[in-house]
PDB file of C-alpha atoms and ligand atoms in Angstrom:
ATOM      1  CA  MET A   1     -27.138 -10.906  -4.532  1.00  0.00           C
ATOM      2  CA  HIS A   2     -24.099  -8.654  -3.982  1.00  0.00           C
ATOM      3  CA  THR A   3     -21.194 -10.102  -6.228  1.00  0.00           C
ATOM      4  CA  ILE A   4     -17.367  -8.640  -5.443  1.00  0.00           C
ATOM      5  CA  LEU A   5     -14.324  -9.413  -6.914  1.00  0.00           C
ATOM      6  CA  PHE A   6     -11.773  -8.553  -4.847  1.00  0.00           C
ATOM      7  CA  ASP A   7      -7.758  -7.129  -6.021  1.00  0.00           C
ATOM      8  CA  ILE A   8      -5.267  -9.475  -4.473  1.00  0.00           C
ATOM      9  CA  ASP A   9      -2.261  -7.894  -4.124  1.00  0.00           C
ATOM     10  CA  GLY A  10      -2.191  -3.752  -2.119  1.00  0.00           C
ATOM     11  CA  THR A  11      -6.058  -5.189  -1.189  1.00  0.00           C
ATOM     12  CA  LEU A  12      -5.485  -8.271   0.338  1.00  0.00           C
ATOM     13  CA  LEU A  13      -2.323  -8.789   0.660  1.00  0.00           C
ATOM     14  CA  ARG A  14       1.187  -8.143   0.511  1.00  0.00           C
ATOM     15  CA  CYS A  15       3.437 -10.036  -1.253  1.00  0.00           C
ATOM     16  CA  GLY A  16       7.138  -8.121   0.264  1.00  0.00           C
ATOM     17  CA  GLY A  17       9.047  -8.613  -3.799  1.00  0.00           C
ATOM     18  CA  ALA A  18       7.656 -12.612  -3.540  1.00  0.00           C
ATOM     19  CA  GLY A  19       6.482 -12.119  -7.080  1.00  0.00           C
ATOM     20  CA  LEU A  20       9.374 -10.640  -8.783  1.00  0.00           C
ATOM     21  CA  ALA A  21      11.483 -12.810  -6.865  1.00  0.00           C
ATOM     22  CA  ALA A  22       9.972 -15.465  -8.297  1.00  0.00           C
ATOM     23  CA  ILE A  23       9.510 -14.465 -11.621  1.00  0.00           C
ATOM     24  CA  GLY A  24      13.905 -13.247 -11.466  1.00  0.00           C
ATOM     25  CA  HIS A  25      14.851 -16.879 -10.675  1.00  0.00           C
ATOM     26  CA  ALA A  26      13.007 -18.442 -13.256  1.00  0.00           C
ATOM     27  CA  MET A  27      14.855 -15.955 -15.648  1.00  0.00           C
ATOM     28  CA  GLU A  28      17.578 -16.595 -14.413  1.00  0.00           C
ATOM     29  CA  GLN A  29      17.100 -21.063 -14.397  1.00  0.00           C
ATOM     30  CA  LEU A  30      15.485 -20.946 -17.889  1.00  0.00           C
ATOM     31  CA  PHE A  31      17.570 -17.697 -19.168  1.00  0.00           C
ATOM     32  CA  GLY A  32      20.646 -17.064 -16.940  1.00  0.00           C
ATOM     33  CA  VAL A  33      18.724 -13.457 -16.964  1.00  0.00           C
ATOM     34  CA  LYS A  34      20.636 -12.511 -13.271  1.00  0.00           C
ATOM     35  CA  GLN A  35      18.963  -9.589 -13.536  1.00  0.00           C
ATOM     36  CA  LEU A  36      14.937  -7.806 -13.897  1.00  0.00           C
ATOM     37  CA  GLY A  37      14.453  -4.865 -16.443  1.00  0.00           C
ATOM     38  CA  LYS A  38      12.752  -2.468 -14.394  1.00  0.00           C
ATOM     39  CA  VAL A  39       9.140  -2.217 -14.503  1.00  0.00           C
ATOM     40  CA  THR A  40       5.912  -1.250 -13.125  1.00  0.00           C
ATOM     41  CA  VAL A  41       3.726  -3.689 -10.979  1.00  0.00           C
ATOM     42  CA  HIS A  42       1.074  -2.495  -8.876  1.00  0.00           C
ATOM     43  CA  GLY A  43      -2.604  -2.562 -11.233  1.00  0.00           C
ATOM     44  CA  ARG A  44      -0.525  -4.364 -14.163  1.00  0.00           C
ATOM     45  CA  THR A  45      -1.593  -8.262 -15.755  1.00  0.00           C
ATOM     46  CA  ASP A  46       0.898 -10.803 -15.366  1.00  0.00           C
ATOM     47  CA  GLN A  47       0.484 -10.846 -18.879  1.00  0.00           C
ATOM     48  CA  GLY A  48       1.725  -7.168 -19.157  1.00  0.00           C
ATOM     49  CA  ILE A  49       4.228  -7.911 -17.068  1.00  0.00           C
ATOM     50  CA  LEU A  50       6.037 -10.609 -18.045  1.00  0.00           C
ATOM     51  CA  ASN A  51       6.299  -9.113 -22.270  1.00  0.00           C
ATOM     52  CA  ASP A  52       8.224  -6.404 -20.259  1.00  0.00           C
ATOM     53  CA  LEU A  53      10.308  -8.373 -18.644  1.00  0.00           C
ATOM     54  CA  PHE A  54      10.691 -10.552 -21.556  1.00  0.00           C
ATOM     55  CA  GLU A  55      11.661  -8.018 -24.290  1.00  0.00           C
ATOM     56  CA  GLN A  56      14.009  -6.361 -21.938  1.00  0.00           C
ATOM     57  CA  SER A  57      16.620  -9.232 -22.946  1.00  0.00           C
ATOM     58  CA  SER A  58      15.279  -9.856 -26.077  1.00  0.00           C
ATOM     59  CA  LEU A  59      12.965 -12.654 -25.956  1.00  0.00           C
ATOM     60  CA  VAL A  60       8.880 -12.824 -27.210  1.00  0.00           C
ATOM     61  CA  PHE A  61       7.066 -14.515 -23.502  1.00  0.00           C
ATOM     62  CA  ASP A  62       5.053 -16.345 -25.844  1.00  0.00           C
ATOM     63  CA  ASP A  63       7.989 -18.012 -27.056  1.00  0.00           C
ATOM     64  CA  HIS A  64       8.819 -20.009 -23.615  1.00  0.00           C
ATOM     65  CA  ARG A  65       5.139 -19.262 -21.364  1.00  0.00           C
ATOM     66  CA  ASP A  66       4.661 -22.642 -20.024  1.00  0.00           C
ATOM     67  CA  GLU A  67       7.911 -23.863 -19.419  1.00  0.00           C
ATOM     68  CA  PHE A  68       8.885 -20.703 -17.612  1.00  0.00           C
ATOM     69  CA  ASN A  69       5.414 -20.547 -15.404  1.00  0.00           C
ATOM     70  CA  GLN A  70       6.181 -23.940 -14.841  1.00  0.00           C
ATOM     71  CA  LYS A  71       8.795 -22.721 -12.271  1.00  0.00           C
ATOM     72  CA  TYR A  72       7.802 -19.415 -11.681  1.00  0.00           C
ATOM     73  CA  TRP A  73       4.294 -21.032 -10.233  1.00  0.00           C
ATOM     74  CA  THR A  74       7.080 -23.413  -8.819  1.00  0.00           C
ATOM     75  CA  LYS A  75       8.921 -21.360  -7.163  1.00  0.00           C
ATOM     76  CA  LEU A  76       6.899 -18.696  -5.456  1.00  0.00           C
ATOM     77  CA  THR A  77       5.393 -21.355  -3.229  1.00  0.00           C
ATOM     78  CA  GLN A  78       9.008 -20.717  -2.177  1.00  0.00           C
ATOM     79  CA  THR A  79       9.503 -16.992  -2.287  1.00  0.00           C
ATOM     80  CA  LEU A  80       6.035 -16.411  -0.317  1.00  0.00           C
ATOM     81  CA  GLY A  81       7.663 -18.530   2.566  1.00  0.00           C
ATOM     82  CA  GLU A  82      10.894 -16.990   2.755  1.00  0.00           C
ATOM     83  CA  SER A  83       9.541 -13.374   2.117  1.00  0.00           C
ATOM     84  CA  PRO A  84       8.135 -10.281   3.950  1.00  0.00           C
ATOM     85  CA  SER A  85       5.037 -11.115   2.805  1.00  0.00           C
ATOM     86  CA  TYR A  86       1.127  -9.869   4.923  1.00  0.00           C
ATOM     87  CA  LEU A  87      -2.198 -10.066   4.908  1.00  0.00           C
ATOM     88  CA  LEU A  88      -3.519  -6.136   4.865  1.00  0.00           C
ATOM     89  CA  PRO A  89      -5.468  -5.021   8.202  1.00  0.00           C
ATOM     90  CA  GLY A  90      -8.647  -6.540   8.343  1.00  0.00           C
ATOM     91  CA  VAL A  91      -9.697  -8.335   5.364  1.00  0.00           C
ATOM     92  CA  PRO A  92      -9.210 -12.717   6.795  1.00  0.00           C
ATOM     93  CA  ALA A  93     -12.556 -11.270   9.301  1.00  0.00           C
ATOM     94  CA  LEU A  94     -13.487  -9.701   6.809  1.00  0.00           C
ATOM     95  CA  LEU A  95     -14.040 -12.485   3.647  1.00  0.00           C
ATOM     96  CA  GLU A  96     -15.156 -14.696   6.398  1.00  0.00           C
ATOM     97  CA  GLN A  97     -18.799 -12.185   7.475  1.00  0.00           C
ATOM     98  CA  LEU A  98     -18.970 -11.563   4.038  1.00  0.00           C
ATOM     99  CA  ALA A  99     -18.962 -15.615   2.801  1.00  0.00           C
ATOM    100  CA  ALA A 100     -20.721 -16.580   5.921  1.00  0.00           C
ATOM    101  CA  ARG A 101     -23.800 -14.321   3.930  1.00  0.00           C
ATOM    102  CA  GLU A 102     -26.220 -15.789   1.775  1.00  0.00           C
ATOM    103  CA  ASP A 103     -26.573 -12.439   0.123  1.00  0.00           C
ATOM    104  CA  VAL A 104     -23.503 -12.015  -0.940  1.00  0.00           C
ATOM    105  CA  ALA A 105     -21.493 -14.059  -3.749  1.00  0.00           C
ATOM    106  CA  LEU A 106     -16.852 -13.443  -3.566  1.00  0.00           C
ATOM    107  CA  GLY A 107     -15.077 -13.205  -6.524  1.00  0.00           C
ATOM    108  CA  VAL A 108     -11.248 -12.026  -7.707  1.00  0.00           C
ATOM    109  CA  LEU A 109     -10.727  -9.409  -9.814  1.00  0.00           C
ATOM    110  CA  THR A 110      -7.035 -10.158 -10.071  1.00  0.00           C
ATOM    111  CA  GLY A 111      -3.930  -8.957 -13.048  1.00  0.00           C
ATOM    112  CA  ASN A 112      -2.815 -12.444 -11.738  1.00  0.00           C
ATOM    113  CA  SER A 113      -2.193 -15.987 -13.749  1.00  0.00           C
ATOM    114  CA  GLU A 114      -4.507 -18.187 -11.780  1.00  0.00           C
ATOM    115  CA  ARG A 115      -2.495 -20.289 -10.569  1.00  0.00           C
ATOM    116  CA  ALA A 116      -0.300 -17.731  -9.113  1.00  0.00           C
ATOM    117  CA  ALA A 117      -3.176 -16.563  -7.626  1.00  0.00           C
ATOM    118  CA  GLU A 118      -4.298 -19.624  -6.183  1.00  0.00           C
ATOM    119  CA  VAL A 119      -0.668 -20.212  -4.583  1.00  0.00           C
ATOM    120  CA  LYS A 120      -0.462 -16.252  -2.527  1.00  0.00           C
ATOM    121  CA  LEU A 121      -5.023 -16.985  -1.469  1.00  0.00           C
ATOM    122  CA  ARG A 122      -4.336 -20.380  -0.794  1.00  0.00           C
ATOM    123  CA  HIS A 123      -1.196 -19.532   1.548  1.00  0.00           C
ATOM    124  CA  PHE A 124      -2.171 -16.899   3.220  1.00  0.00           C
ATOM    125  CA  ASN A 125      -5.746 -19.788   3.984  1.00  0.00           C
ATOM    126  CA  LEU A 126      -8.102 -17.076   1.019  1.00  0.00           C
ATOM    127  CA  ASP A 127      -8.131 -19.802  -1.431  1.00  0.00           C
ATOM    128  CA  HIS A 128     -11.499 -21.122  -0.174  1.00  0.00           C
ATOM    129  CA  PHE A 129     -13.817 -18.318   0.266  1.00  0.00           C
ATOM    130  CA  PHE A 130     -13.233 -16.967  -3.312  1.00  0.00           C
ATOM    131  CA  HIS A 131     -16.177 -19.170  -6.022  1.00  0.00           C
ATOM    132  CA  PHE A 132     -14.622 -17.081  -9.050  1.00  0.00           C
ATOM    133  CA  GLY A 133     -12.833 -14.252 -10.902  1.00  0.00           C
ATOM    134  CA  GLY A 134     -10.953 -12.877 -14.120  1.00  0.00           C
ATOM    135  CA  PHE A 135      -7.165 -14.361 -14.190  1.00  0.00           C
ATOM    136  CA  GLY A 136      -4.570 -11.959 -16.076  1.00  0.00           C
ATOM    137  CA  ASP A 137      -2.809 -15.279 -18.038  1.00  0.00           C
ATOM    138  CA  LEU A 138      -3.567 -14.058 -21.523  1.00  0.00           C
ATOM    139  CA  HIS A 139      -4.251 -10.748 -20.970  1.00  0.00           C
ATOM    140  CA  SER A 140      -2.233  -7.286 -21.237  1.00  0.00           C
ATOM    141  CA  ASN A 141      -4.614  -5.017 -20.743  1.00  0.00           C
ATOM    142  CA  ARG A 142      -6.924  -5.684 -17.315  1.00  0.00           C
ATOM    143  CA  ASN A 143     -10.878  -4.010 -18.658  1.00  0.00           C
ATOM    144  CA  ASP A 144     -10.432  -7.380 -20.326  1.00  0.00           C
ATOM    145  CA  VAL A 145     -10.063  -9.338 -16.953  1.00  0.00           C
ATOM    146  CA  ALA A 146     -12.677  -7.225 -15.896  1.00  0.00           C
ATOM    147  CA  ARG A 147     -14.653  -8.972 -19.231  1.00  0.00           C
ATOM    148  CA  LEU A 148     -13.050 -12.206 -17.891  1.00  0.00           C
ATOM    149  CA  ALA A 149     -14.230 -12.091 -13.625  1.00  0.00           C
ATOM    150  CA  LEU A 150     -17.768 -10.851 -14.636  1.00  0.00           C
ATOM    151  CA  GLU A 151     -17.984 -13.670 -16.628  1.00  0.00           C
ATOM    152  CA  SER A 152     -17.329 -15.971 -15.178  1.00  0.00           C
ATOM    153  CA  ALA A 153     -19.618 -14.692 -11.548  1.00  0.00           C
ATOM    154  CA  ARG A 154     -22.329 -15.421 -14.476  1.00  0.00           C
ATOM    155  CA  SER A 155     -21.864 -18.182 -15.095  1.00  0.00           C
ATOM    156  CA  PHE A 156     -21.342 -19.174 -11.632  1.00  0.00           C
ATOM    157  CA  LEU A 157     -24.651 -17.395 -10.062  1.00  0.00           C
ATOM    158  CA  GLY A 158     -26.595 -17.615 -12.714  1.00  0.00           C
ATOM    159  CA  GLY A 159     -30.073 -16.447 -12.202  1.00  0.00           C
ATOM    160  CA  GLN A 160     -28.344 -14.687  -9.441  1.00  0.00           C
ATOM    161  CA  PHE A 161     -26.385 -12.073 -11.332  1.00  0.00           C
ATOM    162  CA  ASP A 162     -27.390  -8.962 -10.398  1.00  0.00           C
ATOM    163  CA  ALA A 163     -25.181  -6.518 -12.234  1.00  0.00           C
ATOM    164  CA  SER A 164     -26.729  -3.986 -10.149  1.00  0.00           C
ATOM    165  CA  ARG A 165     -25.546  -5.583  -7.123  1.00  0.00           C
ATOM    166  CA  LEU A 166     -21.899  -5.734  -8.628  1.00  0.00           C
ATOM    167  CA  TRP A 167     -18.438  -4.232  -7.171  1.00  0.00           C
ATOM    168  CA  VAL A 168     -14.563  -3.800  -7.512  1.00  0.00           C
ATOM    169  CA  ILE A 169     -12.168  -3.389  -4.416  1.00  0.00           C
ATOM    170  CA  GLY A 170      -8.895  -2.711  -5.382  1.00  0.00           C
ATOM    171  CA  ASP A 171      -5.711  -0.740  -4.815  1.00  0.00           C
ATOM    172  CA  THR A 172      -4.743   0.777  -7.670  1.00  0.00           C
ATOM    173  CA  VAL A 173      -6.675   3.538 -10.434  1.00  0.00           C
ATOM    174  CA  ASN A 174      -6.634   0.572 -13.235  1.00  0.00           C
ATOM    175  CA  ASP A 175      -9.203  -1.000 -10.254  1.00  0.00           C
ATOM    176  CA  ILE A 176     -11.406   1.362 -10.845  1.00  0.00           C
ATOM    177  CA  VAL A 177     -11.094   2.314 -14.773  1.00  0.00           C
ATOM    178  CA  CYS A 178     -11.002  -1.594 -15.209  1.00  0.00           C
ATOM    179  CA  ALA A 179     -14.115  -1.669 -13.363  1.00  0.00           C
ATOM    180  CA  ARG A 180     -15.868   1.167 -14.922  1.00  0.00           C
ATOM    181  CA  ALA A 181     -15.098  -0.996 -18.097  1.00  0.00           C
ATOM    182  CA  ILE A 182     -17.828  -3.823 -16.956  1.00  0.00           C
ATOM    183  CA  ASP A 183     -19.915  -1.410 -14.848  1.00  0.00           C
ATOM    184  CA  ALA A 184     -19.712  -2.006 -11.396  1.00  0.00           C
ATOM    185  CA  LYS A 185     -19.390  -0.285  -8.799  1.00  0.00           C
ATOM    186  CA  VAL A 186     -16.204   0.069  -7.286  1.00  0.00           C
ATOM    187  CA  VAL A 187     -13.860   0.505  -3.313  1.00  0.00           C
ATOM    188  CA  ALA A 188     -10.505   1.905  -3.105  1.00  0.00           C
ATOM    189  CA  VAL A 189      -8.801   1.245  -0.680  1.00  0.00           C
ATOM    190  CA  GLU A 190      -5.843   2.557   0.419  1.00  0.00           C
ATOM    191  CA  THR A 191      -3.822   0.058   1.915  1.00  0.00           C
ATOM    192  CA  GLY A 192      -1.564  -0.450  -2.192  1.00  0.00           C
ATOM    193  CA  GLY A 193       0.851   2.249  -1.944  1.00  0.00           C
ATOM    194  CA  ALA A 194      -1.731   4.268  -4.499  1.00  0.00           C
ATOM    195  CA  SER A 195      -2.588   8.379  -2.206  1.00  0.00           C
ATOM    196  CA  ARG A 196      -5.800   9.002  -1.952  1.00  0.00           C
ATOM    197  CA  SER A 197      -5.865  11.543  -4.816  1.00  0.00           C
ATOM    198  CA  GLU A 198      -4.636   9.113  -7.167  1.00  0.00           C
ATOM    199  CA  LEU A 199      -7.351   6.883  -6.585  1.00  0.00           C
ATOM    200  CA  GLU A 200     -10.296  10.449  -6.562  1.00  0.00           C
ATOM    201  CA  ALA A 201      -9.029  11.837  -9.028  1.00  0.00           C
ATOM    202  CA  ALA A 202     -10.339   8.161  -9.708  1.00  0.00           C
ATOM    203  CA  VAL A 203     -13.902   8.436  -8.870  1.00  0.00           C
ATOM    204  CA  PRO A 204     -14.398   5.509  -8.014  1.00  0.00           C
ATOM    205  CA  ASP A 205     -17.849   5.481  -5.018  1.00  0.00           C
ATOM    206  CA  SER A 206     -15.492   5.125  -2.472  1.00  0.00           C
ATOM    207  CA  VAL A 207     -12.161   5.151  -1.265  1.00  0.00           C
ATOM    208  CA  LEU A 208     -11.371   3.169   2.310  1.00  0.00           C
ATOM    209  CA  ALA A 209      -8.116   4.004   4.205  1.00  0.00           C
ATOM    210  CA  SER A 210      -8.223   0.107   5.411  1.00  0.00           C
ATOM    211  CA  LEU A 211     -11.407  -3.561   4.224  1.00  0.00           C
ATOM    212  CA  ASP A 212     -10.375  -3.141   8.366  1.00  0.00           C
ATOM    213  CA  ASP A 213     -13.056  -0.149   8.854  1.00  0.00           C
ATOM    214  CA  ARG A 214     -15.624  -2.748   8.018  1.00  0.00           C
ATOM    215  CA  SER A 215     -18.893  -0.347   8.814  1.00  0.00           C
ATOM    216  CA  ALA A 216     -17.651   1.975   5.902  1.00  0.00           C
ATOM    217  CA  PHE A 217     -17.691  -1.116   3.776  1.00  0.00           C
ATOM    218  CA  TYR A 218     -20.407  -2.097   4.011  1.00  0.00           C
ATOM    219  CA  LYS A 219     -22.693   1.478   4.472  1.00  0.00           C
ATOM    220  CA  THR A 220     -21.088   1.243   1.111  1.00  0.00           C
ATOM    221  CA  LEU A 221     -21.830  -1.737  -0.263  1.00  0.00           C
ATOM    222  CA  GLY A 222     -25.318  -1.328   1.180  1.00  0.00           C
ATOM    223  CA  LEU A 223     -24.944  -4.255   3.530  1.00  0.00           C
ATOM    224  CA  GLY A 224     -27.128  -3.506   6.654  1.00  0.00           C
TER     225      GLY A 224
HETATM  226 MG1  LIG B   1      -3.812  -4.261  -6.243  1.00  0.00          MG
END
């Protein structure tokens, strides 16, 4: 069984700022924060991003986690519809083909919190493709999220799990690093903004321009 763990943002879809817009809305409603500080989001986890944003407003995310998340997730449904969000090339066709195979199991490995991931995937009707995953609710370090994804895959697949056929697909250097932390192979895609040379410097097994190149994807993963 091939186990393939997909990153979400920049790999399957682009949210067009919907995530930060929803976070900004929740920060303003709860704490009167009018302007979010500058924060890097690509390749990071929700826990890490929110820790930084709260700290910039002299707040502690862990003290407000539940009330904040409720507002954030509810608003995200709306901001996704209002933002220039879109699916990346070839994504639905690739997932459909992979999901139809009996030798492939699909999961997610994302810095998004579990509920935010679900909202984003559902918005684009992709949620039904994925059966397990690791999420960024509680960890700032993506390597810890990769370990959660690995545990989740092992527990879902049981005896069918094959560690030598474990793949991570992502768009950032952090995706490549976290794949190696769980001894997975990794395909990097250029659809998230990182350049080919940045990605290659982290030595993935392959770099693809996009997931639209299905023959290269299948060849790399050894899926005939
Ligand atoms: Mg990403």
